[in-house]
mmCIF file of C-alpha atoms in Angstrom:
data_model
loop_
_atom_site.group_PDB
_atom_site.id
_atom_site.type_symbol
_atom_site.label_atom_id
_atom_site.label_comp_id
_atom_site.label_asym_id
_atom_site.label_seq_id
_atom_site.Cartn_x
_atom_site.Cartn_y
_atom_site.Cartn_z
ATOM 1 C CA TYR W 375 103.654 -165.813 -195.501
ATOM 2 C CA ALA W 376 100.672 -165.015 -193.322
ATOM 3 C CA ASP W 377 98.907 -161.686 -193.021
ATOM 4 C CA ALA W 378 98.323 -162.074 -189.295
ATOM 5 C CA ILE W 379 99.015 -160.557 -185.916
ATOM 6 C CA ILE W 380 100.939 -162.751 -183.490
ATOM 7 C CA ASN W 381 101.127 -161.674 -179.887
ATOM 8 C CA GLN W 382 102.408 -164.776 -178.105
ATOM 9 C CA VAL W 383 104.777 -167.536 -179.209
ATOM 10 C CA ALA W 384 105.491 -170.545 -177.016
ATOM 11 C CA ILE W 385 107.802 -173.481 -177.644
ATOM 12 C CA TRP W 386 107.612 -176.680 -175.618
ATOM 13 C CA ASN W 387 110.243 -179.420 -175.585
ATOM 14 C CA THR W 388 107.566 -182.049 -174.876
ATOM 15 C CA ASP W 389 104.467 -183.329 -176.667
ATOM 16 C CA GLU W 390 101.595 -181.099 -175.509
ATOM 17 C CA SER W 391 98.858 -182.646 -177.687
ATOM 18 C CA ALA W 392 96.828 -183.635 -174.617
ATOM 19 C CA ASN W 393 96.963 -180.035 -173.301
ATOM 20 C CA LEU W 394 95.878 -178.119 -176.416
ATOM 21 C CA ALA W 395 92.522 -177.015 -174.974
ATOM 22 C CA THR W 396 94.278 -175.608 -171.897
ATOM 23 C CA ILE W 397 96.964 -173.896 -173.969
ATOM 24 C CA TYR W 398 94.497 -172.257 -176.378
ATOM 25 C CA ASN W 399 92.118 -171.320 -173.539
ATOM 26 C CA SER W 400 89.219 -170.767 -175.983
ATOM 27 C CA GLY W 401 91.232 -167.967 -177.582
ATOM 28 C CA ALA W 402 91.430 -165.907 -174.373
ATOM 29 C CA THR W 403 94.811 -164.371 -173.570
ATOM 30 C CA GLN W 404 96.612 -166.021 -170.683
ATOM 31 C CA ASP W 405 100.078 -166.184 -169.153
ATOM 32 C CA LEU W 406 101.419 -169.439 -170.589
ATOM 33 C CA SER W 407 104.333 -169.468 -168.126
ATOM 34 C CA LEU W 408 101.810 -170.266 -165.364
ATOM 35 C CA LEU W 409 100.585 -173.515 -166.953
ATOM 36 C CA ALA W 410 101.332 -176.798 -165.155
ATOM 37 C CA SER W 411 103.442 -177.704 -168.184
ATOM 38 C CA ALA W 412 105.085 -174.360 -168.921
ATOM 39 C CA PRO W 413 106.800 -173.849 -172.284
ATOM 40 C CA ALA W 414 110.586 -174.034 -172.546
ATOM 41 C CA HIS W 415 110.521 -170.690 -174.392
ATOM 42 C CA TYR W 416 107.754 -168.107 -174.246
ATOM 43 C CA TYR W 417 107.575 -164.722 -175.959
ATOM 44 C CA GLU W 418 105.095 -161.843 -175.878
ATOM 45 C CA MET W 419 105.617 -159.285 -178.627
ATOM 46 C CA GLU W 420 104.344 -156.246 -176.768
ATOM 47 C CA THR W 421 107.031 -153.724 -175.989
ATOM 48 C CA SER W 422 110.018 -153.989 -178.328
ATOM 49 C CA VAL W 423 110.552 -154.083 -182.067
ATOM 50 C CA THR W 424 114.190 -155.141 -181.772
ATOM 51 C CA THR W 425 114.596 -157.667 -178.924
ATOM 52 C CA ILE W 426 111.820 -159.968 -177.713
ATOM 53 C CA THR W 427 112.684 -161.351 -174.277
ATOM 54 C CA ASP W 428 112.288 -165.050 -173.524
ATOM 55 C CA ILE W 429 110.013 -165.127 -170.457
ATOM 56 C CA THR W 430 110.645 -168.744 -169.388
ATOM 57 C CA GLY W 431 113.981 -169.534 -171.015
ATOM 58 C CA SER W 432 117.134 -167.737 -172.006
ATOM 59 C CA THR W 433 116.916 -167.392 -175.792
ATOM 60 C CA ASP W 434 115.725 -163.937 -176.831
ATOM 61 C CA LEU W 435 114.356 -163.278 -180.328
ATOM 62 C CA VAL W 436 115.441 -160.492 -182.636
ATOM 63 C CA GLY W 437 112.656 -158.552 -184.320
ATOM 64 C CA ASN W 438 112.861 -158.408 -188.094
ATOM 65 C CA ASN W 439 110.961 -155.754 -190.019
ATOM 66 C CA PHE W 440 108.815 -154.758 -187.007
ATOM 67 C CA SER W 441 107.527 -151.278 -186.304
ATOM 68 C CA SER W 442 105.890 -149.941 -183.150
ATOM 69 C CA SER W 443 102.491 -150.053 -184.877
ATOM 70 C CA ASP W 444 102.894 -153.858 -185.098
ATOM 71 C CA LEU W 445 102.953 -154.262 -181.322
ATOM 72 C CA VAL W 446 99.831 -155.441 -179.521
ATOM 73 C CA THR W 447 99.442 -155.005 -175.784
ATOM 74 C CA ASP W 448 97.010 -157.167 -173.857
ATOM 75 C CA THR W 449 97.397 -158.429 -170.359
ATOM 76 C CA PRO W 450 97.417 -162.186 -169.847
#
C-alpha cells in the first residue's frame, strides 16, 4: 500500500535501464509514447474513474476504488 498519487503508468517489454534518465525526465511530465523506445502499454489516469485507455497498446485498465477527486490532469 502506498499513499501516493500516480498519474502515468508505462510498461515496456524490453530492458530500459539505460534509458531511465530520459524516461523520468527529471520529474517533469512528458508524453512517454513519443520516446524513441516507446512503452508497450502506457496509461494516463486523467479523465475516467472506470476505464483507463491504453495509449500505445490495446489493453485498457479498469479503475478500482477511484473517485473523480483522485484524477490529476497535467499536460505532457
